[in-house]
């Protein structure tokens, strides 16, 4: 994460700087390697460590946006499906079930082929792939929470659905949501 935030300013060399005289240098621990290029160089003489550091920023940005958007969409739909139940639950939960029948890689390839290439396309594909994960797990958590006494008392006290969502359900599913977000970082 430090490399992702520091980016090119902490890289030892220019990540895109060409030096054909230094092409194919091995890492420092191998014979012929030097500490100037700790992880060696590629076929164009670019420092591998510098390129990894510069690429970490893009990976961190994609992960952050994908987690926030897929988590927000999946959490809200999961809360709505779990809280209201009945036909609302049946309609909302069928979409993730249909999506889960399609392999994630196949879905990603279809979206990538039909959309313009770019960072936003990658983020959209990841969000469309992972929101269902949040929705199903949060829904199951809310199904058990909606039967608790404090939710019943809130209904009797005249609290609206949005108040119950944000005051009673969301704080109680926050731990589950945090675990899901942490697990998505590693994927």
Short mmCIF file of N, CA and C in Angstrom, two decimals:
data_model
loop_
_atom_site.label_atom_id
_atom_site.label_comp_id
_atom_site.label_asym_id
_atom_site.label_seq_id
_atom_site.Cartn_x
_atom_site.Cartn_y
_atom_site.Cartn_z
N UNK A 1 0.82 -1.20 0.00
CA UNK A 1 0.00 0.00 0.00
C UNK A 1 0.86 1.26 0.00
N UNK A 2 2.00 1.17 0.66
CA UNK A 2 2.90 2.33 0.66
C UNK A 2 3.36 2.62 -0.77
N UNK A 3 3.68 1.55 -1.51
CA UNK A 3 4.09 1.73 -2.90
C UNK A 3 2.96 2.29 -3.74
N UNK A 4 1.73 1.87 -3.45
CA UNK A 4 0.60 2.36 -4.22
C UNK A 4 0.36 3.85 -3.99
N UNK A 5 0.51 4.29 -2.74
CA UNK A 5 0.31 5.71 -2.46
C UNK A 5 1.51 6.55 -2.88
N UNK A 6 2.71 6.02 -2.69
CA UNK A 6 3.91 6.77 -3.07
C UNK A 6 4.11 6.81 -4.58
N UNK A 7 3.79 5.69 -5.21
CA UNK A 7 3.85 5.60 -6.66
C UNK A 7 5.23 5.86 -7.23
N UNK A 8 5.26 6.60 -8.29
CA UNK A 8 6.50 6.83 -9.02
C UNK A 8 7.49 7.68 -8.25
N UNK A 9 7.04 8.39 -7.23
CA UNK A 9 7.97 9.24 -6.48
C UNK A 9 8.91 8.41 -5.61
N UNK A 10 8.53 7.20 -5.24
CA UNK A 10 9.43 6.37 -4.43
C UNK A 10 10.11 5.29 -5.28
N UNK A 11 9.82 5.23 -6.56
CA UNK A 11 10.45 4.25 -7.44
C UNK A 11 11.91 4.65 -7.66
N UNK A 12 12.82 3.68 -7.65
CA UNK A 12 14.24 4.01 -7.82
C UNK A 12 14.60 4.51 -9.23
N UNK A 13 13.84 4.12 -10.24
CA UNK A 13 14.08 4.54 -11.63
C UNK A 13 12.77 4.93 -12.28
N UNK A 14 12.86 5.54 -13.44
CA UNK A 14 11.66 5.86 -14.21
C UNK A 14 11.05 4.54 -14.70
N UNK A 15 9.78 4.26 -14.36
CA UNK A 15 9.19 2.98 -14.76
C UNK A 15 9.08 2.79 -16.26
N UNK A 16 9.01 3.88 -17.00
CA UNK A 16 8.88 3.79 -18.45
C UNK A 16 10.16 4.16 -19.18
N UNK A 17 11.22 4.45 -18.42
CA UNK A 17 12.49 4.85 -19.04
C UNK A 17 13.20 3.67 -19.69
N UNK A 18 13.51 3.82 -20.97
CA UNK A 18 14.19 2.76 -21.72
C UNK A 18 15.70 2.90 -21.58
N UNK A 19 16.37 1.77 -21.42
CA UNK A 19 17.82 1.70 -21.37
C UNK A 19 18.23 0.37 -21.97
N UNK A 20 18.34 0.34 -23.30
CA UNK A 20 18.61 -0.92 -23.98
C UNK A 20 19.96 -1.51 -23.60
N UNK A 21 20.85 -0.70 -23.11
CA UNK A 21 22.14 -1.20 -22.64
C UNK A 21 22.02 -2.03 -21.36
N UNK A 22 20.93 -1.85 -20.63
CA UNK A 22 20.73 -2.58 -19.37
C UNK A 22 19.65 -3.66 -19.52
N UNK A 23 19.33 -4.06 -20.76
CA UNK A 23 18.27 -5.05 -20.99
C UNK A 23 18.65 -6.41 -20.40
N UNK A 24 17.66 -7.07 -19.86
CA UNK A 24 17.78 -8.42 -19.30
C UNK A 24 18.78 -8.55 -18.17
N UNK A 25 18.91 -7.52 -17.35
CA UNK A 25 19.77 -7.63 -16.15
C UNK A 25 19.07 -8.54 -15.15
N UNK A 26 19.79 -9.47 -14.53
CA UNK A 26 19.16 -10.35 -13.55
C UNK A 26 18.97 -9.63 -12.21
N UNK A 27 18.15 -10.20 -11.31
CA UNK A 27 17.99 -9.62 -9.98
C UNK A 27 19.32 -9.64 -9.22
N UNK A 28 19.43 -8.83 -8.16
CA UNK A 28 20.69 -8.65 -7.47
C UNK A 28 21.22 -9.94 -6.83
N UNK A 29 20.39 -10.89 -6.51
CA UNK A 29 20.85 -12.11 -5.84
C UNK A 29 21.39 -13.16 -6.82
N UNK A 30 21.21 -12.93 -8.10
CA UNK A 30 21.73 -13.87 -9.09
C UNK A 30 23.08 -13.38 -9.62
N UNK A 31 23.80 -14.29 -10.23
CA UNK A 31 25.10 -13.94 -10.79
C UNK A 31 24.92 -12.89 -11.88
N UNK A 32 25.71 -11.84 -11.84
CA UNK A 32 25.62 -10.76 -12.81
C UNK A 32 24.65 -9.66 -12.42
N UNK A 33 23.91 -9.84 -11.34
CA UNK A 33 22.96 -8.84 -10.89
C UNK A 33 23.65 -7.76 -10.06
N UNK A 34 23.01 -6.62 -9.95
CA UNK A 34 23.58 -5.52 -9.16
C UNK A 34 22.47 -4.89 -8.32
N UNK A 35 22.90 -4.14 -7.32
CA UNK A 35 21.92 -3.47 -6.46
C UNK A 35 21.30 -2.25 -7.14
N UNK A 36 21.80 -1.87 -8.28
CA UNK A 36 21.20 -0.76 -9.02
C UNK A 36 19.79 -1.14 -9.51
N UNK A 37 19.66 -2.39 -9.95
CA UNK A 37 18.37 -2.91 -10.39
C UNK A 37 18.05 -4.12 -9.49
N UNK A 38 17.35 -3.87 -8.39
CA UNK A 38 17.13 -4.92 -7.38
C UNK A 38 16.41 -6.14 -7.94
N UNK A 39 15.40 -5.95 -8.74
CA UNK A 39 14.67 -7.07 -9.33
C UNK A 39 15.02 -7.30 -10.79
N UNK A 40 16.05 -6.63 -11.27
CA UNK A 40 16.49 -6.79 -12.66
C UNK A 40 15.76 -5.85 -13.60
N UNK A 41 15.95 -6.12 -14.89
CA UNK A 41 15.31 -5.31 -15.93
C UNK A 41 14.63 -6.21 -16.94
N UNK A 42 13.75 -5.62 -17.75
CA UNK A 42 13.06 -6.39 -18.77
C UNK A 42 13.80 -6.28 -20.10
N UNK A 43 13.16 -6.69 -21.19
CA UNK A 43 13.82 -6.70 -22.49
C UNK A 43 14.11 -5.32 -23.05
N UNK A 44 13.50 -4.27 -22.51
CA UNK A 44 13.76 -2.91 -22.95
C UNK A 44 14.62 -2.13 -21.96
N UNK A 45 15.11 -2.81 -20.92
CA UNK A 45 15.97 -2.17 -19.94
C UNK A 45 15.23 -1.38 -18.88
N UNK A 46 13.94 -1.59 -18.76
CA UNK A 46 13.16 -0.89 -17.73
C UNK A 46 13.28 -1.64 -16.41
N UNK A 47 13.39 -0.91 -15.32
CA UNK A 47 13.55 -1.50 -13.99
C UNK A 47 12.25 -2.19 -13.58
N UNK A 48 12.34 -3.47 -13.23
CA UNK A 48 11.16 -4.25 -12.87
C UNK A 48 10.55 -3.75 -11.56
N UNK A 49 11.38 -3.44 -10.57
CA UNK A 49 10.87 -2.94 -9.29
C UNK A 49 10.10 -1.63 -9.48
N UNK A 50 10.62 -0.73 -10.27
CA UNK A 50 9.94 0.54 -10.53
C UNK A 50 8.60 0.33 -11.23
N UNK A 51 8.55 -0.64 -12.13
CA UNK A 51 7.31 -0.92 -12.84
C UNK A 51 6.27 -1.55 -11.91
N UNK A 52 6.73 -2.37 -10.97
CA UNK A 52 5.81 -2.97 -10.00
C UNK A 52 5.24 -1.88 -9.09
N UNK A 53 6.10 -0.98 -8.64
CA UNK A 53 5.65 0.12 -7.76
C UNK A 53 4.64 1.01 -8.49
N UNK A 54 4.92 1.33 -9.75
CA UNK A 54 4.00 2.18 -10.52
C UNK A 54 2.68 1.45 -10.79
N UNK A 55 2.73 0.14 -11.01
CA UNK A 55 1.52 -0.63 -11.27
C UNK A 55 0.67 -0.85 -10.04
N UNK A 56 1.28 -0.75 -8.86
CA UNK A 56 0.53 -0.95 -7.63
C UNK A 56 -0.54 0.12 -7.44
N UNK A 57 -0.30 1.31 -7.92
CA UNK A 57 -1.29 2.39 -7.80
C UNK A 57 -2.56 2.05 -8.58
N UNK A 58 -2.40 1.55 -9.78
CA UNK A 58 -3.55 1.19 -10.60
C UNK A 58 -4.34 0.06 -9.93
N UNK A 59 -3.63 -0.92 -9.42
CA UNK A 59 -4.30 -2.04 -8.73
C UNK A 59 -5.06 -1.57 -7.50
N UNK A 60 -4.47 -0.66 -6.75
CA UNK A 60 -5.14 -0.15 -5.54
C UNK A 60 -6.38 0.66 -5.91
N UNK A 61 -6.31 1.45 -6.96
CA UNK A 61 -7.46 2.25 -7.39
C UNK A 61 -8.60 1.34 -7.84
N UNK A 62 -8.27 0.34 -8.65
CA UNK A 62 -9.30 -0.60 -9.13
C UNK A 62 -9.93 -1.33 -7.95
N UNK A 63 -9.11 -1.80 -7.02
CA UNK A 63 -9.63 -2.53 -5.86
C UNK A 63 -10.53 -1.64 -5.01
N UNK A 64 -10.12 -0.41 -4.78
CA UNK A 64 -10.91 0.50 -3.95
C UNK A 64 -12.27 0.78 -4.57
N UNK A 65 -12.29 1.17 -5.83
CA UNK A 65 -13.56 1.46 -6.50
C UNK A 65 -14.44 0.22 -6.59
N UNK A 66 -13.86 -0.92 -6.93
CA UNK A 66 -14.64 -2.14 -7.07
C UNK A 66 -15.26 -2.55 -5.74
N UNK A 67 -14.50 -2.44 -4.67
CA UNK A 67 -15.02 -2.82 -3.36
C UNK A 67 -16.13 -1.87 -2.92
N UNK A 68 -15.92 -0.59 -3.10
CA UNK A 68 -16.93 0.39 -2.66
C UNK A 68 -18.23 0.23 -3.45
N UNK A 69 -18.13 0.16 -4.77
CA UNK A 69 -19.35 0.09 -5.58
C UNK A 69 -20.05 -1.25 -5.47
N UNK A 70 -19.31 -2.35 -5.57
CA UNK A 70 -19.97 -3.66 -5.46
C UNK A 70 -20.52 -3.86 -4.05
N UNK A 71 -19.80 -3.38 -3.05
CA UNK A 71 -20.29 -3.48 -1.68
C UNK A 71 -21.54 -2.66 -1.45
N UNK A 72 -21.58 -1.46 -1.99
CA UNK A 72 -22.75 -0.60 -1.81
C UNK A 72 -23.98 -1.17 -2.50
N UNK A 73 -23.81 -1.60 -3.74
CA UNK A 73 -24.95 -2.16 -4.49
C UNK A 73 -25.44 -3.44 -3.83
N UNK A 74 -24.52 -4.35 -3.56
CA UNK A 74 -24.90 -5.63 -2.98
C UNK A 74 -25.49 -5.49 -1.59
N UNK A 75 -24.93 -4.58 -0.79
CA UNK A 75 -25.44 -4.40 0.57
C UNK A 75 -26.85 -3.83 0.56
N UNK A 76 -27.10 -2.81 -0.22
CA UNK A 76 -28.44 -2.22 -0.24
C UNK A 76 -29.48 -3.21 -0.77
N UNK A 77 -29.15 -3.93 -1.84
CA UNK A 77 -30.11 -4.90 -2.36
C UNK A 77 -30.29 -6.07 -1.39
N UNK A 78 -29.22 -6.47 -0.71
CA UNK A 78 -29.33 -7.53 0.28
C UNK A 78 -30.18 -7.13 1.48
N UNK A 79 -30.02 -5.89 1.93
CA UNK A 79 -30.84 -5.40 3.04
C UNK A 79 -32.31 -5.33 2.63
N UNK A 80 -32.57 -4.81 1.45
CA UNK A 80 -33.96 -4.70 0.98
C UNK A 80 -34.59 -6.09 0.84
N UNK A 81 -33.85 -7.02 0.22
CA UNK A 81 -34.39 -8.37 0.02
C UNK A 81 -34.62 -9.08 1.34
N UNK A 82 -33.68 -8.97 2.26
CA UNK A 82 -33.81 -9.65 3.54
C UNK A 82 -34.85 -9.04 4.44
N UNK A 83 -34.99 -7.74 4.42
CA UNK A 83 -35.92 -7.07 5.32
C UNK A 83 -37.37 -7.24 4.88
N UNK A 84 -37.63 -7.00 3.60
CA UNK A 84 -39.01 -7.05 3.13
C UNK A 84 -39.49 -8.47 2.86
N UNK A 85 -38.60 -9.36 2.39
CA UNK A 85 -38.97 -10.74 2.13
C UNK A 85 -40.03 -10.84 1.03
N UNK A 86 -40.69 -11.97 0.97
CA UNK A 86 -41.79 -12.18 0.03
C UNK A 86 -41.38 -12.02 -1.42
N UNK A 87 -42.22 -11.32 -2.17
CA UNK A 87 -42.01 -11.16 -3.61
C UNK A 87 -40.78 -10.29 -3.89
N UNK A 88 -40.54 -9.28 -3.03
CA UNK A 88 -39.36 -8.42 -3.20
C UNK A 88 -38.09 -9.25 -3.09
N UNK A 89 -38.04 -10.10 -2.09
CA UNK A 89 -36.90 -10.99 -1.89
C UNK A 89 -36.74 -11.93 -3.07
N UNK A 90 -37.83 -12.51 -3.52
CA UNK A 90 -37.77 -13.46 -4.63
C UNK A 90 -37.24 -12.81 -5.91
N UNK A 91 -37.70 -11.60 -6.19
CA UNK A 91 -37.25 -10.91 -7.41
C UNK A 91 -35.78 -10.51 -7.31
N UNK A 92 -35.41 -9.92 -6.17
CA UNK A 92 -34.03 -9.45 -6.03
C UNK A 92 -33.04 -10.60 -6.00
N UNK A 93 -33.35 -11.68 -5.30
CA UNK A 93 -32.38 -12.75 -5.12
C UNK A 93 -32.25 -13.64 -6.35
N UNK A 94 -33.21 -13.58 -7.26
CA UNK A 94 -33.09 -14.38 -8.50
C UNK A 94 -31.99 -13.86 -9.41
N UNK A 95 -31.78 -12.56 -9.40
CA UNK A 95 -30.72 -11.99 -10.24
C UNK A 95 -29.34 -12.51 -9.84
N UNK A 96 -28.96 -12.50 -8.56
CA UNK A 96 -27.68 -13.10 -8.19
C UNK A 96 -27.60 -14.60 -8.47
N UNK A 97 -28.72 -15.30 -8.32
CA UNK A 97 -28.70 -16.73 -8.62
C UNK A 97 -28.46 -16.99 -10.09
N UNK A 98 -29.06 -16.19 -10.94
CA UNK A 98 -28.83 -16.33 -12.38
C UNK A 98 -27.39 -15.97 -12.72
N UNK A 99 -26.90 -14.88 -12.12
CA UNK A 99 -25.52 -14.46 -12.39
C UNK A 99 -24.52 -15.51 -11.92
N UNK A 100 -24.80 -16.16 -10.79
CA UNK A 100 -23.87 -17.15 -10.26
C UNK A 100 -23.86 -18.43 -11.10
N UNK A 101 -24.84 -18.61 -11.97
CA UNK A 101 -24.84 -19.74 -12.89
C UNK A 101 -23.87 -19.54 -14.04
N UNK A 102 -23.48 -18.30 -14.26
CA UNK A 102 -22.52 -17.97 -15.32
C UNK A 102 -21.14 -17.83 -14.68
N UNK A 103 -20.13 -18.53 -15.20
CA UNK A 103 -18.78 -18.38 -14.63
C UNK A 103 -18.30 -16.93 -14.70
N UNK A 104 -17.63 -16.49 -13.64
CA UNK A 104 -17.19 -15.10 -13.56
C UNK A 104 -16.25 -14.70 -14.68
N UNK A 105 -15.35 -15.59 -15.06
CA UNK A 105 -14.41 -15.27 -16.14
C UNK A 105 -15.13 -15.10 -17.47
N UNK A 106 -16.12 -15.96 -17.73
CA UNK A 106 -16.88 -15.84 -18.98
C UNK A 106 -17.64 -14.51 -19.02
N UNK A 107 -18.24 -14.16 -17.89
CA UNK A 107 -18.96 -12.88 -17.81
C UNK A 107 -18.01 -11.71 -18.01
N UNK A 108 -16.84 -11.78 -17.40
CA UNK A 108 -15.85 -10.72 -17.55
C UNK A 108 -15.40 -10.59 -19.01
N UNK A 109 -15.21 -11.70 -19.68
CA UNK A 109 -14.80 -11.66 -21.10
C UNK A 109 -15.89 -11.07 -21.98
N UNK A 110 -17.15 -11.41 -21.68
CA UNK A 110 -18.26 -10.86 -22.46
C UNK A 110 -18.34 -9.35 -22.30
N UNK A 111 -18.27 -8.88 -21.04
CA UNK A 111 -18.32 -7.43 -20.81
C UNK A 111 -17.10 -6.73 -21.41
N UNK A 112 -15.94 -7.33 -21.30
CA UNK A 112 -14.73 -6.71 -21.83
C UNK A 112 -14.79 -6.60 -23.35
N UNK A 113 -15.38 -7.59 -24.00
CA UNK A 113 -15.46 -7.57 -25.46
C UNK A 113 -16.49 -6.56 -25.96
N UNK A 114 -17.51 -6.30 -25.17
CA UNK A 114 -18.57 -5.41 -25.63
C UNK A 114 -18.38 -3.96 -25.20
N UNK A 115 -17.48 -3.70 -24.28
CA UNK A 115 -17.26 -2.34 -23.79
C UNK A 115 -15.90 -1.83 -24.26
N UNK A 116 -15.72 -0.53 -24.22
CA UNK A 116 -14.44 0.05 -24.60
C UNK A 116 -13.37 -0.29 -23.57
N UNK A 117 -12.15 -0.57 -24.03
CA UNK A 117 -11.10 -0.90 -23.07
C UNK A 117 -10.72 0.31 -22.21
N UNK A 118 -10.38 0.06 -20.98
CA UNK A 118 -9.97 1.14 -20.08
C UNK A 118 -10.17 0.75 -18.63
N UNK A 119 -9.71 1.62 -17.77
CA UNK A 119 -9.79 1.39 -16.33
C UNK A 119 -11.23 1.32 -15.85
N UNK A 120 -12.09 2.17 -16.38
CA UNK A 120 -13.50 2.16 -15.97
C UNK A 120 -14.18 0.86 -16.37
N UNK A 121 -13.81 0.29 -17.49
CA UNK A 121 -14.38 -0.98 -17.91
C UNK A 121 -13.99 -2.09 -16.95
N UNK A 122 -12.75 -2.09 -16.51
CA UNK A 122 -12.30 -3.10 -15.55
C UNK A 122 -13.09 -2.97 -14.25
N UNK A 123 -13.27 -1.75 -13.79
CA UNK A 123 -14.01 -1.53 -12.54
C UNK A 123 -15.47 -1.98 -12.70
N UNK A 124 -16.10 -1.65 -13.82
CA UNK A 124 -17.49 -2.04 -14.06
C UNK A 124 -17.62 -3.55 -14.10
N UNK A 125 -16.69 -4.22 -14.76
CA UNK A 125 -16.74 -5.68 -14.85
C UNK A 125 -16.61 -6.31 -13.47
N UNK A 126 -15.71 -5.80 -12.66
CA UNK A 126 -15.53 -6.36 -11.31
C UNK A 126 -16.76 -6.09 -10.45
N UNK A 127 -17.32 -4.89 -10.55
CA UNK A 127 -18.53 -4.57 -9.78
C UNK A 127 -19.69 -5.49 -10.19
N UNK A 128 -19.88 -5.68 -11.49
CA UNK A 128 -20.96 -6.53 -11.97
C UNK A 128 -20.74 -7.99 -11.61
N UNK A 129 -19.51 -8.37 -11.38
CA UNK A 129 -19.21 -9.75 -11.01
C UNK A 129 -19.40 -10.00 -9.53
N UNK A 130 -19.04 -9.04 -8.66
CA UNK A 130 -18.99 -9.28 -7.23
C UNK A 130 -20.15 -8.74 -6.40
N UNK A 131 -21.03 -7.91 -6.95
CA UNK A 131 -22.10 -7.38 -6.13
C UNK A 131 -23.03 -8.49 -5.64
N UNK A 132 -23.14 -9.56 -6.42
CA UNK A 132 -24.02 -10.66 -6.05
C UNK A 132 -23.53 -11.36 -4.79
N UNK A 133 -22.24 -11.42 -4.62
CA UNK A 133 -21.63 -12.03 -3.44
C UNK A 133 -22.08 -11.30 -2.18
N UNK A 134 -21.98 -9.98 -2.22
CA UNK A 134 -22.43 -9.16 -1.09
C UNK A 134 -23.93 -9.33 -0.85
N UNK A 135 -24.70 -9.30 -1.93
CA UNK A 135 -26.15 -9.35 -1.82
C UNK A 135 -26.62 -10.62 -1.12
N UNK A 136 -26.11 -11.75 -1.50
CA UNK A 136 -26.56 -13.02 -0.91
C UNK A 136 -26.18 -13.13 0.56
N UNK A 137 -24.96 -12.75 0.89
CA UNK A 137 -24.50 -12.90 2.27
C UNK A 137 -25.19 -11.90 3.20
N UNK A 138 -25.31 -10.65 2.75
CA UNK A 138 -25.98 -9.63 3.57
C UNK A 138 -27.46 -9.97 3.73
N UNK A 139 -28.09 -10.49 2.69
CA UNK A 139 -29.49 -10.89 2.78
C UNK A 139 -29.68 -11.95 3.86
N UNK A 140 -28.82 -12.94 3.88
CA UNK A 140 -28.96 -14.00 4.89
C UNK A 140 -28.75 -13.45 6.30
N UNK A 141 -27.85 -12.47 6.43
CA UNK A 141 -27.64 -11.84 7.73
C UNK A 141 -28.87 -11.04 8.17
N UNK A 142 -29.46 -10.32 7.24
CA UNK A 142 -30.63 -9.49 7.55
C UNK A 142 -31.85 -10.36 7.85
N UNK A 143 -31.95 -11.52 7.21
CA UNK A 143 -33.07 -12.42 7.50
C UNK A 143 -33.11 -12.80 8.98
N UNK A 144 -31.94 -12.99 9.58
CA UNK A 144 -31.92 -13.31 11.00
C UNK A 144 -32.09 -12.06 11.86
N UNK A 145 -31.56 -10.94 11.41
CA UNK A 145 -31.66 -9.71 12.20
C UNK A 145 -33.08 -9.14 12.26
N UNK A 146 -33.84 -9.32 11.20
CA UNK A 146 -35.18 -8.72 11.17
C UNK A 146 -36.13 -9.35 12.18
N UNK A 147 -35.77 -10.50 12.71
CA UNK A 147 -36.60 -11.18 13.70
C UNK A 147 -36.23 -10.79 15.12
N UNK A 148 -35.21 -9.98 15.29
CA UNK A 148 -34.77 -9.59 16.63
C UNK A 148 -35.75 -8.60 17.25
N UNK A 149 -35.72 -8.54 18.58
CA UNK A 149 -36.66 -7.69 19.31
C UNK A 149 -36.48 -6.20 19.01
N UNK A 150 -35.23 -5.75 18.87
CA UNK A 150 -35.03 -4.31 18.67
C UNK A 150 -35.60 -3.84 17.34
N UNK A 151 -35.65 -4.72 16.33
CA UNK A 151 -36.26 -4.33 15.05
C UNK A 151 -37.78 -4.27 15.23
N UNK A 152 -38.33 -5.23 15.96
CA UNK A 152 -39.78 -5.21 16.23
C UNK A 152 -40.17 -3.98 17.04
N UNK A 153 -39.35 -3.64 18.03
CA UNK A 153 -39.62 -2.44 18.84
C UNK A 153 -39.54 -1.17 18.00
N UNK A 154 -38.61 -1.14 17.07
CA UNK A 154 -38.48 0.04 16.20
C UNK A 154 -39.71 0.17 15.31
N UNK A 155 -40.24 -0.94 14.82
CA UNK A 155 -41.46 -0.90 14.01
C UNK A 155 -42.64 -0.39 14.84
N UNK A 156 -42.75 -0.90 16.08
CA UNK A 156 -43.84 -0.48 16.96
C UNK A 156 -43.71 1.00 17.30
N UNK A 157 -42.48 1.48 17.45
CA UNK A 157 -42.25 2.89 17.77
C UNK A 157 -42.53 3.81 16.59
N UNK A 158 -42.77 3.23 15.41
CA UNK A 158 -43.12 4.03 14.25
C UNK A 158 -41.95 4.42 13.37
N UNK A 159 -40.81 3.77 13.55
CA UNK A 159 -39.65 4.06 12.69
C UNK A 159 -39.92 3.57 11.28
N UNK A 160 -39.49 4.34 10.30
CA UNK A 160 -39.64 3.95 8.91
C UNK A 160 -38.59 2.93 8.51
N UNK A 161 -38.75 2.40 7.32
CA UNK A 161 -37.83 1.38 6.84
C UNK A 161 -36.40 1.90 6.73
N UNK A 162 -36.23 3.12 6.24
CA UNK A 162 -34.87 3.67 6.08
C UNK A 162 -34.20 3.85 7.44
N UNK A 163 -34.96 4.26 8.44
CA UNK A 163 -34.40 4.40 9.78
C UNK A 163 -33.97 3.05 10.32
N UNK A 164 -34.79 2.05 10.12
CA UNK A 164 -34.43 0.70 10.57
C UNK A 164 -33.21 0.21 9.82
N UNK A 165 -33.13 0.47 8.51
CA UNK A 165 -31.97 0.05 7.71
C UNK A 165 -30.68 0.64 8.27
N UNK A 166 -30.67 1.97 8.44
CA UNK A 166 -29.43 2.66 8.78
C UNK A 166 -29.11 2.68 10.27
N UNK A 167 -30.12 2.58 11.12
CA UNK A 167 -29.86 2.63 12.57
C UNK A 167 -29.75 1.27 13.22
N UNK A 168 -30.45 0.29 12.67
CA UNK A 168 -30.52 -1.00 13.35
C UNK A 168 -29.86 -2.13 12.56
N UNK A 169 -30.06 -2.16 11.25
CA UNK A 169 -29.53 -3.27 10.47
C UNK A 169 -28.09 -3.04 10.03
N UNK A 170 -27.82 -1.89 9.45
CA UNK A 170 -26.47 -1.63 8.93
C UNK A 170 -25.38 -1.71 9.98
N UNK A 171 -25.55 -1.14 11.18
CA UNK A 171 -24.49 -1.31 12.19
C UNK A 171 -24.28 -2.77 12.61
N UNK A 172 -25.32 -3.57 12.53
CA UNK A 172 -25.20 -4.97 12.94
C UNK A 172 -24.64 -5.87 11.84
N UNK A 173 -24.65 -5.42 10.60
CA UNK A 173 -24.03 -6.21 9.53
C UNK A 173 -22.68 -5.65 9.13
N UNK A 174 -22.24 -4.60 9.82
CA UNK A 174 -20.98 -3.96 9.45
C UNK A 174 -19.80 -4.91 9.57
N UNK A 175 -19.77 -5.76 10.60
CA UNK A 175 -18.66 -6.71 10.75
C UNK A 175 -18.60 -7.67 9.58
N UNK A 176 -19.75 -8.20 9.18
CA UNK A 176 -19.80 -9.10 8.03
C UNK A 176 -19.37 -8.37 6.76
N UNK A 177 -19.82 -7.15 6.61
CA UNK A 177 -19.46 -6.34 5.45
C UNK A 177 -17.96 -6.07 5.40
N UNK A 178 -17.37 -5.80 6.54
CA UNK A 178 -15.93 -5.56 6.61
C UNK A 178 -15.14 -6.81 6.23
N UNK A 179 -15.58 -7.97 6.67
CA UNK A 179 -14.91 -9.22 6.31
C UNK A 179 -15.04 -9.47 4.81
N UNK A 180 -16.21 -9.23 4.24
CA UNK A 180 -16.40 -9.43 2.80
C UNK A 180 -15.50 -8.49 1.99
N UNK A 181 -15.40 -7.24 2.42
CA UNK A 181 -14.54 -6.28 1.72
C UNK A 181 -13.08 -6.69 1.81
N UNK A 182 -12.67 -7.14 2.97
CA UNK A 182 -11.28 -7.57 3.16
C UNK A 182 -10.98 -8.79 2.28
N UNK A 183 -11.91 -9.69 2.20
CA UNK A 183 -11.70 -10.87 1.35
C UNK A 183 -11.65 -10.50 -0.13
N UNK A 184 -12.39 -9.48 -0.53
CA UNK A 184 -12.39 -9.09 -1.94
C UNK A 184 -11.07 -8.43 -2.35
N UNK A 185 -10.37 -7.81 -1.41
CA UNK A 185 -9.09 -7.19 -1.73
C UNK A 185 -8.12 -8.25 -2.27
N UNK A 186 -8.16 -9.43 -1.69
CA UNK A 186 -7.23 -10.48 -2.09
C UNK A 186 -7.59 -11.16 -3.38
N UNK A 187 -8.76 -10.88 -3.94
CA UNK A 187 -9.15 -11.58 -5.16
C UNK A 187 -8.72 -10.83 -6.33
#
